[in-house]
CSV table of C-alpha atoms and ligand atoms in Angstrom, one decimal:
chain,number,residue,atom,x,y,z
A,239,UNK,CA,-4.6,-4.0,-19.3
A,240,UNK,CA,-2.3,-1.8,-16.8
A,241,UNK,CA,-3.2,2.1,-17.6
A,242,UNK,CA,0.2,3.3,-16.4
A,243,UNK,CA,-0.7,7.2,-16.8
A,244,UNK,CA,-3.9,6.4,-14.8
A,245,UNK,CA,-2.1,4.6,-12.2
A,246,UNK,CA,0.6,8.0,-11.7
A,247,UNK,CA,-2.6,10.1,-11.9
A,248,UNK,CA,-3.4,7.8,-8.3
A,249,UNK,CA,-0.3,7.9,-7.0
A,250,UNK,CA,0.3,11.6,-7.6
A,251,UNK,CA,-2.8,12.4,-5.7
A,252,UNK,CA,-1.6,10.1,-2.9
A,253,UNK,CA,2.0,11.7,-2.2
A,254,UNK,CA,0.0,15.3,-2.8
A,255,UNK,CA,-2.1,14.2,0.3
A,256,UNK,CA,0.3,12.8,2.2
A,257,UNK,CA,3.1,15.5,2.1
A,258,UNK,CA,-0.3,18.0,3.1
A,259,UNK,CA,-0.9,15.7,5.9
A,260,UNK,CA,2.8,15.9,7.5
A,261,UNK,CA,3.2,19.3,6.8
A,262,UNK,CA,-0.9,19.8,8.5
A,263,UNK,CA,-0.6,18.1,11.2
A,264,UNK,CA,-4.1,18.3,11.7
A,265,UNK,CA,-6.0,16.4,9.5
A,266,UNK,CA,-9.5,17.1,10.5
A,267,UNK,CA,-8.9,20.8,9.7
A,268,UNK,CA,-10.8,22.7,7.0
A,269,UNK,CA,-8.2,23.2,4.9
A,270,UNK,CA,-6.9,19.3,4.5
A,271,UNK,CA,-9.9,18.6,3.6
A,272,UNK,CA,-10.5,21.6,1.3
A,273,UNK,CA,-7.1,20.3,-0.2
A,274,UNK,CA,-8.2,16.7,-0.2
A,275,UNK,CA,-11.9,17.5,-1.9
A,276,UNK,CA,-9.1,19.1,-4.3
A,277,UNK,CA,-7.5,16.5,-4.9
A,278,UNK,CA,-10.2,13.8,-5.0
A,279,UNK,CA,-11.4,16.2,-8.1
A,280,UNK,CA,-8.7,15.9,-10.3
A,281,UNK,CA,-8.8,11.9,-9.1
A,282,UNK,CA,-12.1,11.1,-10.5
A,283,UNK,CA,-12.0,13.6,-13.3
A,284,UNK,CA,-10.8,10.5,-15.6
A,285,UNK,CA,-12.5,7.2,-15.3
A,286,UNK,CA,-9.8,5.5,-16.8
A,287,UNK,CA,-7.2,4.4,-13.8
A,288,UNK,CA,-9.0,2.0,-11.6
A,289,UNK,CA,-7.3,-1.6,-12.0
A,290,UNK,CA,-10.2,-4.5,-12.9
A,291,UNK,CA,-9.4,-6.1,-9.4
A,292,UNK,CA,-10.8,-3.0,-7.8
A,293,UNK,CA,-14.1,-2.1,-9.6
A,294,UNK,CA,-15.5,-6.1,-9.7
A,295,UNK,CA,-18.8,-6.3,-8.4
A,296,UNK,CA,-20.5,-9.0,-6.0
A,297,UNK,CA,-23.6,-10.8,-6.8
A,298,UNK,CA,-25.0,-10.1,-3.6
A,299,UNK,CA,-23.7,-6.7,-1.7
A,300,UNK,CA,-21.7,-3.9,-2.5
A,301,UNK,CA,-17.8,-3.8,-1.8
A,302,UNK,CA,-15.0,-1.3,-0.7
A,303,UNK,CA,-11.9,-2.2,-1.9
A,304,UNK,CA,-9.0,-0.3,0.5
A,305,UNK,CA,-6.8,2.0,-2.7
A,306,UNK,CA,-4.4,3.6,0.1
A,307,UNK,CA,-4.1,3.5,3.6
A,308,UNK,CA,-2.0,6.0,5.1
A,309,UNK,CA,0.4,4.2,7.0
A,310,UNK,CA,-0.2,6.7,10.0
A,311,UNK,CA,-3.9,5.7,9.4
A,312,UNK,CA,-5.1,9.4,8.8
A,313,UNK,CA,-6.8,8.8,5.8
A,314,UNK,CA,-7.6,6.2,3.5
A,315,UNK,CA,-9.0,5.8,-0.2
A,316,UNK,CA,-11.4,3.4,-1.2
A,317,UNK,CA,-13.2,2.0,-4.4
A,318,UNK,CA,-16.5,1.3,-3.3
A,319,UNK,CA,-18.5,-1.1,-6.1
A,320,UNK,CA,-22.4,-1.8,-6.4
A,321,UNK,CA,-23.9,-4.2,-8.3
A,322,UNK,CA,-27.2,-3.2,-10.3
A,323,UNK,CA,-29.4,-2.1,-7.4
A,324,UNK,CA,-27.2,-3.0,-4.2
A,325,UNK,CA,-27.4,-0.3,-1.0
A,326,UNK,CA,-25.6,0.2,2.1
A,327,UNK,CA,-27.3,-0.3,5.2
A,328,UNK,CA,-28.1,3.1,6.8
A,329,UNK,CA,-24.3,3.9,8.7
A,330,UNK,CA,-22.4,6.6,10.0
A,331,UNK,CA,-18.6,7.1,9.5
A,332,UNK,CA,-17.2,8.8,13.1
A,333,UNK,CA,-14.7,10.7,10.8
A,334,UNK,CA,-15.3,13.4,8.1
A,335,UNK,CA,-15.4,11.3,4.5
A,336,UNK,CA,-15.5,12.7,0.3
A,337,UNK,CA,-17.3,10.7,-2.1
A,338,UNK,CA,-16.4,11.2,-5.2
A,339,UNK,CA,-18.5,9.6,-8.4
A,340,UNK,CA,-16.6,7.9,-10.9
A,341,UNK,CA,-18.6,5.6,-12.9
A,342,UNK,CA,-22.2,5.2,-12.9
A,343,UNK,CA,-25.0,7.3,-10.4
A,344,UNK,CA,-25.4,6.7,-7.2
A,345,UNK,CA,-27.9,8.5,-4.4
A,346,UNK,CA,-26.6,9.3,-1.1
A,347,UNK,CA,-29.9,10.1,1.7
A,348,UNK,CA,-29.0,11.0,4.7
A,349,UNK,CA,-30.4,10.6,8.3
A,350,UNK,CA,-31.2,12.4,11.2
A,351,UNK,CA,-31.6,11.0,14.1
A,352,UNK,CA,-35.1,12.4,16.1
A,353,UNK,CA,-35.8,13.4,19.6
A,354,UNK,CA,-37.8,10.4,20.0
A,355,UNK,CA,-35.4,8.3,19.0
A,356,UNK,CA,-36.5,7.6,15.4
A,357,UNK,CA,-34.6,8.4,11.6
A,358,UNK,CA,-35.7,11.3,10.1
A,359,UNK,CA,-34.8,11.2,6.1
A,360,UNK,CA,-32.6,14.4,5.6
A,361,UNK,CA,-30.6,15.4,2.7
A,362,UNK,CA,-31.5,13.2,-0.9
A,363,UNK,CA,-28.4,13.6,-3.2
A,364,UNK,CA,-27.8,12.3,-6.9
A,365,UNK,CA,-24.2,12.1,-7.4
A,366,UNK,CA,-23.2,11.6,-10.9
A,367,UNK,CA,-19.3,11.1,-12.4
A,368,UNK,CA,-17.2,14.0,-11.1
A,369,UNK,CA,-19.5,15.1,-8.4
A,370,UNK,CA,-18.3,14.7,-4.7
A,371,UNK,CA,-20.3,14.2,-1.3
A,372,UNK,CA,-19.4,14.9,2.0
A,373,UNK,CA,-20.1,13.2,5.1
A,374,UNK,CA,-18.7,14.4,9.0
A,375,UNK,CA,-20.2,14.1,12.5
A,376,UNK,CA,-20.3,17.9,12.3
A,377,UNK,CA,-22.2,18.5,8.4
A,378,UNK,CA,-24.1,14.9,9.1
A,379,UNK,CA,-22.8,11.5,9.7
A,380,UNK,CA,-25.6,9.3,9.1
A,381,UNK,CA,-26.9,7.9,5.6
A,382,UNK,CA,-27.5,5.4,3.1
A,383,UNK,CA,-25.9,5.2,-0.5
A,384,UNK,CA,-28.1,3.4,-3.5
A,385,UNK,CA,-27.0,2.3,-6.7
A,386,UNK,CA,-29.0,4.8,-8.8
A,387,UNK,CA,-29.1,1.8,-11.5
A,388,UNK,CA,-30.9,-1.2,-10.9
A,389,UNK,CA,-29.4,-2.7,-14.6
A,390,UNK,CA,-25.6,-1.5,-14.2
A,391,UNK,CA,-22.7,-1.2,-11.9
A,392,UNK,CA,-21.6,1.8,-10.3
A,393,UNK,CA,-18.4,2.7,-8.6
A,394,UNK,CA,-17.1,5.7,-6.1
A,395,UNK,CA,-14.2,6.7,-4.6
A,396,UNK,CA,-14.1,7.5,-1.0
A,397,UNK,CA,-11.4,9.8,0.7
A,398,UNK,CA,-12.0,9.2,4.8
A,399,UNK,CA,-9.9,11.3,7.3
A,400,UNK,CA,-8.8,7.5,9.1
A,401,UNK,CA,-8.4,3.8,7.9
A,402,UNK,CA,-11.9,3.6,7.6
A,403,UNK,CA,-12.3,-0.1,7.5
A,404,UNK,CA,-11.3,-0.7,11.2
A,405,UNK,CA,-13.2,2.7,12.5
A,406,UNK,CA,-16.3,1.6,14.9
A,407,UNK,CA,-19.1,2.9,14.0
A,408,UNK,CA,-22.9,1.9,13.9
A,409,UNK,CA,-25.8,0.7,11.8
A,410,UNK,CA,-29.2,2.0,12.1
A,411,UNK,CA,-32.4,0.7,11.5
A,412,UNK,CA,-34.9,2.4,9.5
A,413,UNK,CA,-37.9,2.2,11.8
A,414,UNK,CA,-36.4,2.3,14.7
A,415,UNK,CA,-33.6,4.0,14.5
A,416,UNK,CA,-31.8,1.8,16.8
A,417,UNK,CA,-28.1,1.1,16.1
A,418,UNK,CA,-25.7,-1.8,16.4
A,419,UNK,CA,-21.4,-1.6,16.3
A,420,UNK,CA,-20.2,-1.9,12.7
A,421,UNK,CA,-16.7,-2.3,11.8
A,422,UNK,CA,-16.6,-1.8,8.0
A,423,UNK,CA,-13.2,-4.5,6.9
A,424,UNK,CA,-12.1,-4.3,3.9
A,425,UNK,CA,-13.1,-6.7,0.5
A,426,UNK,CA,-9.8,-7.9,-0.7
A,427,UNK,CA,-6.5,-8.9,1.0
A,428,UNK,CA,-4.4,-6.9,-1.3
A,429,UNK,CA,-4.0,-3.5,-2.6
A,430,UNK,CA,-3.0,-2.1,-5.9
A,431,UNK,CA,0.6,-1.8,-6.3
A,432,UNK,CA,1.1,1.6,-7.6
A,433,UNK,CA,5.0,2.1,-7.0
A,434,UNK,CA,6.3,0.4,-10.0
A,435,UNK,CA,6.9,2.0,-13.7
A,436,UNK,CA,6.3,-1.9,-15.2
A,437,UNK,CA,5.0,-5.0,-14.2
B,163,UNK,CA,-5.1,-18.7,5.8
B,164,UNK,CA,-4.7,-14.9,6.9
B,165,UNK,CA,-2.5,-14.6,9.8
B,166,UNK,CA,-3.8,-11.2,11.0
B,167,UNK,CA,-1.2,-11.5,14.4
B,168,UNK,CA,1.5,-11.6,11.6
B,169,UNK,CA,0.3,-9.1,9.6
B,170,UNK,CA,-0.4,-6.8,12.4
B,171,UNK,CA,3.3,-7.1,13.4
B,172,UNK,CA,3.8,-5.9,9.5
B,173,UNK,CA,1.8,-3.3,10.1
B,174,UNK,CA,3.4,-2.1,13.5
B,175,UNK,CA,7.1,-2.1,11.8
B,176,UNK,CA,5.5,0.2,8.8
B,177,UNK,CA,3.9,2.5,10.8
B,178,UNK,CA,7.1,2.6,13.4
B,179,UNK,CA,9.4,3.1,10.5
B,180,UNK,CA,6.9,6.1,8.8
B,181,UNK,CA,6.7,7.7,12.3
B,182,UNK,CA,10.7,8.1,12.4
B,183,UNK,CA,11.2,8.9,8.3
B,184,UNK,CA,8.6,12.1,9.6
B,185,UNK,CA,10.3,12.7,12.8
B,186,UNK,CA,14.2,12.2,11.6
B,187,UNK,CA,14.1,13.8,8.2
B,188,UNK,CA,17.0,13.0,7.2
B,189,UNK,CA,16.4,8.8,5.8
B,190,UNK,CA,20.3,8.7,4.8
B,191,UNK,CA,21.7,9.3,8.4
B,192,UNK,CA,23.0,6.1,10.5
B,193,UNK,CA,20.2,7.1,12.9
B,194,UNK,CA,17.5,6.0,10.8
B,195,UNK,CA,19.0,3.1,9.3
B,196,UNK,CA,19.8,1.6,12.7
B,197,UNK,CA,16.2,2.3,13.4
B,198,UNK,CA,15.2,0.1,10.2
B,199,UNK,CA,17.9,-2.7,11.4
B,200,UNK,CA,16.0,-2.8,14.5
B,201,UNK,CA,12.6,-3.0,13.0
B,202,UNK,CA,13.6,-5.5,10.6
B,203,UNK,CA,15.1,-7.5,13.2
B,204,UNK,CA,11.9,-7.5,14.6
B,205,UNK,CA,10.1,-8.2,11.3
B,206,UNK,CA,12.3,-11.1,10.4
B,207,UNK,CA,12.3,-13.0,14.1
B,208,UNK,CA,9.0,-14.8,13.1
B,209,UNK,CA,8.8,-16.9,9.6
B,210,UNK,CA,4.7,-16.5,10.0
B,211,UNK,CA,3.4,-13.4,8.2
B,212,UNK,CA,4.1,-13.1,4.5
B,213,UNK,CA,1.3,-13.9,3.0
B,214,UNK,CA,1.6,-16.8,0.3
B,215,UNK,CA,0.8,-14.7,-2.7
B,216,UNK,CA,4.5,-12.6,-1.8
B,217,UNK,CA,6.7,-15.8,-1.2
B,218,UNK,CA,5.6,-17.4,-4.4
B,219,UNK,CA,8.8,-18.8,-6.4
B,220,UNK,CA,8.7,-18.5,-10.5
B,221,UNK,CA,10.6,-20.9,-12.2
B,222,UNK,CA,12.6,-19.3,-14.3
B,223,UNK,CA,14.1,-16.1,-12.3
B,224,UNK,CA,13.6,-14.6,-8.5
B,225,UNK,CA,10.7,-12.5,-7.6
B,226,UNK,CA,10.6,-9.2,-6.2
B,227,UNK,CA,7.3,-8.6,-4.2
B,228,UNK,CA,6.8,-5.3,-3.0
B,229,UNK,CA,5.0,-5.5,0.5
B,230,UNK,CA,5.3,-1.7,0.9
B,231,UNK,CA,6.2,1.7,-0.5
B,232,UNK,CA,6.6,4.5,1.6
B,233,UNK,CA,4.1,6.9,-0.2
B,234,UNK,CA,6.9,9.8,0.0
B,235,UNK,CA,9.4,7.5,-1.4
B,236,UNK,CA,12.1,7.4,1.4
B,237,UNK,CA,12.4,3.7,1.7
B,238,UNK,CA,10.9,0.2,0.9
B,239,UNK,CA,10.3,-3.3,1.8
B,240,UNK,CA,10.0,-6.0,-0.7
B,241,UNK,CA,10.2,-9.9,-0.8
B,242,UNK,CA,12.6,-11.2,-2.2
B,243,UNK,CA,11.5,-15.6,-3.6
B,244,UNK,CA,14.4,-17.2,-5.0
B,245,UNK,CA,13.1,-21.1,-5.8
B,246,UNK,CA,15.5,-23.5,-5.9
B,247,UNK,CA,19.1,-22.7,-7.4
B,248,UNK,CA,18.5,-19.0,-8.3
B,249,UNK,CA,20.1,-15.9,-8.5
B,250,UNK,CA,20.9,-12.1,-8.9
B,251,UNK,CA,22.6,-10.3,-11.6
B,252,UNK,CA,25.9,-8.5,-9.9
B,253,UNK,CA,23.9,-5.5,-9.7
B,254,UNK,CA,24.3,-2.3,-7.6
B,255,UNK,CA,21.8,0.3,-5.4
B,256,UNK,CA,22.2,3.7,-5.3
B,257,UNK,CA,20.5,3.6,-1.9
B,258,UNK,CA,21.2,2.0,1.3
B,259,UNK,CA,19.9,-1.4,1.7
B,260,UNK,CA,19.0,-4.5,4.4
B,261,UNK,CA,18.8,-7.2,3.6
B,262,UNK,CA,17.2,-9.7,6.2
B,263,UNK,CA,17.0,-13.3,5.7
B,264,UNK,CA,13.0,-15.0,6.7
B,265,UNK,CA,13.5,-18.4,5.5
B,266,UNK,CA,16.0,-20.6,3.8
B,267,UNK,CA,19.3,-19.2,3.2
B,268,UNK,CA,21.3,-17.2,0.9
B,269,UNK,CA,24.5,-15.8,-0.2
B,270,UNK,CA,25.7,-12.0,-0.9
B,271,UNK,CA,28.7,-12.1,-2.6
B,272,UNK,CA,30.0,-8.5,-2.9
B,273,UNK,CA,32.2,-7.4,-5.9
B,274,UNK,CA,34.5,-4.0,-6.1
B,275,UNK,CA,35.6,-2.5,-9.5
B,276,UNK,CA,39.1,-2.3,-10.2
B,277,UNK,CA,41.5,0.3,-11.4
B,278,UNK,CA,41.3,-1.9,-14.7
B,279,UNK,CA,37.8,-2.0,-14.7
B,280,UNK,CA,37.0,-5.5,-14.3
B,281,UNK,CA,35.1,-6.5,-11.0
B,282,UNK,CA,37.0,-8.6,-8.0
B,283,UNK,CA,35.6,-10.3,-5.8
B,284,UNK,CA,35.3,-9.3,-2.1
B,285,UNK,CA,33.1,-10.0,1.0
B,286,UNK,CA,31.3,-13.5,1.0
B,287,UNK,CA,28.3,-13.5,3.3
B,288,UNK,CA,26.2,-16.7,4.4
B,289,UNK,CA,22.7,-15.1,5.8
B,290,UNK,CA,20.5,-17.7,7.7
B,291,UNK,CA,17.0,-16.9,9.2
B,292,UNK,CA,17.6,-13.6,11.4
B,293,UNK,CA,20.8,-12.6,9.9
B,294,UNK,CA,20.9,-8.9,8.4
B,295,UNK,CA,23.4,-7.8,5.6
B,296,UNK,CA,23.8,-4.4,4.5
B,297,UNK,CA,24.4,-2.4,1.5
B,298,UNK,CA,25.1,1.2,0.7
B,299,UNK,CA,26.8,2.8,-2.2
B,300,UNK,CA,29.5,4.4,0.9
B,301,UNK,CA,29.8,0.1,1.9
B,302,UNK,CA,30.0,-1.4,-0.9
B,303,UNK,CA,26.8,-1.3,-3.3
B,304,UNK,CA,27.7,-4.0,-5.8
B,305,UNK,CA,26.7,-7.9,-5.2
B,306,UNK,CA,25.0,-10.7,-6.2
B,307,UNK,CA,22.8,-12.7,-4.5
B,308,UNK,CA,22.8,-16.6,-4.9
B,309,UNK,CA,19.8,-18.9,-3.2
B,310,UNK,CA,22.2,-21.4,-0.8
B,311,UNK,CA,19.7,-24.3,-1.4
B,312,UNK,CA,19.0,-26.2,-4.6
B,313,UNK,CA,16.1,-27.7,-3.8
B,314,UNK,CA,14.6,-25.1,-1.7
B,315,UNK,CA,12.8,-21.8,-2.1
B,316,UNK,CA,14.8,-19.1,0.3
B,317,UNK,CA,13.3,-15.8,1.0
B,318,UNK,CA,14.5,-12.6,2.0
B,319,UNK,CA,13.2,-9.5,3.6
B,320,UNK,CA,14.7,-5.9,1.6
B,321,UNK,CA,14.0,-2.9,3.6
B,322,UNK,CA,15.9,0.1,1.0
B,323,UNK,CA,16.2,4.0,1.3
B,324,UNK,CA,14.1,4.4,-1.8
B,325,UNK,CA,11.2,3.1,-3.9
B,326,UNK,CA,14.3,0.5,-5.0
B,327,UNK,CA,12.1,-0.6,-7.9
B,328,UNK,CA,12.0,2.4,-9.9
B,329,UNK,CA,15.8,3.5,-8.9
B,330,UNK,CA,17.7,3.8,-12.2
B,331,UNK,CA,20.6,1.3,-11.1
B,332,UNK,CA,23.5,-0.9,-13.1
B,333,UNK,CA,24.1,-4.9,-13.5
B,334,UNK,CA,27.4,-5.7,-14.5
B,335,UNK,CA,29.2,-8.2,-16.5
B,336,UNK,CA,31.5,-10.7,-14.2
B,337,UNK,CA,34.5,-10.4,-16.8
B,338,UNK,CA,34.3,-7.2,-18.1
B,339,UNK,CA,33.3,-5.6,-15.2
B,340,UNK,CA,31.1,-3.0,-18.2
B,341,UNK,CA,27.7,-2.0,-16.9
B,342,UNK,CA,23.9,-1.5,-18.4
B,343,UNK,CA,21.3,0.9,-16.9
B,344,UNK,CA,18.9,-1.8,-15.2
B,345,UNK,CA,15.2,-0.8,-13.3
B,346,UNK,CA,14.0,-3.7,-11.6
B,347,UNK,CA,10.3,-2.9,-11.2
B,348,UNK,CA,8.2,-5.3,-9.4
B,349,UNK,CA,6.8,-8.4,-9.5
B,350,UNK,CA,3.2,-8.1,-8.9
B,351,UNK,CA,0.7,-5.6,-9.9
B,352,UNK,CA,-1.1,-5.9,-5.8
B,353,UNK,CA,0.7,-5.4,-2.3
B,354,UNK,CA,-0.8,-7.1,0.6
B,355,UNK,CA,-3.5,-5.5,2.2
B,356,UNK,CA,-2.4,-5.2,6.0
B,357,UNK,CA,-5.0,-2.2,6.9
B,358,UNK,CA,-8.1,-4.2,7.9
B,359,UNK,CA,-9.0,-6.4,10.8
B,360,UNK,CA,-10.7,-9.1,9.0
B,361,UNK,CA,-11.1,-9.8,4.9
C,288,FE,FE1,-21.1,6.1,3.8
C,289,FE,FE1,20.7,-6.3,-4.2
C,290,MG,MG1,16.6,7.9,0.5
């Protein structure tokens, strides 16, 4: 059943971030990222708004559902859904990203490229509902994300400083650190209609 | 099947209109409406891009599918789908609107409120693919729209100067001209994802 109050919260966050992007101009500034952090915190403070279609796990692999893309592609908001035990490949982002835990729990394992070319494990973060992790080319851009549960779905809401589905990025082989090009796309040809009051 | 080149055209129109709205500020200006007219003309010049979900007729009544709403609700783009013989009630808009014919044919019958309170028929327009009609509180805001075909679906693409689905407007009784409040909403809880390169 559609939760209109929940959708209104999602809509409000999108309006706030859009207004700020228009006013700020530079959507890579610390001020803009801080504002997005605050807005994402508000959004994930309550798990009552994500429409079912965008919370559905796939049996074989994680899903990334676009919830909203800024029309000028300055930012995008995505629902990541991990089935039991699922994880991402090791990947980078080429833009800043905020990872807000909505439901369940996940592990973000950072990596750094060693001088010899291999990957060295870095920061290991366990995210629980309400927690937010940050990635960026400056702060550390390579990680893998793993559902912390072997027996339940976990969902996080990500806000990126680009239309992340079309960004040309990389995935990495753990042993060699070798990378190959990666464009994630999106899992669905549909996005939620958050602009109506009723169906 | 998804037509990616078609979706790119839709995406491009939305980007153009958004950029112009940000630059222009006043989205009720003649300049902005003229720009939107040009963009809508481009969009309806070819009928290869509308995803099937947003072209589906309902057996009992016309459908209005949101294709895109500007996050700051300065404009919205909607697919109107009329089944054979279907029509709207007589209604107004409370904002400017451009009606671009994509498929089939429709009749826009304008009305004016007479001094005695009744409705007097005004301009009668037959729209064919590529044609654009205009409504606004200044130019004439009351009309009904009728599928010109009794045996086929007609579809037009509308661009409005507001989030039209939530605007408080009026529908009118033909004989008395009496009005009652009307908020149209949207026919679907989903919108097309036009931001990915692939599914
Ligand atoms: Fe990531
Ligand atoms: Fe109308
Ligand atoms: Mg307006």
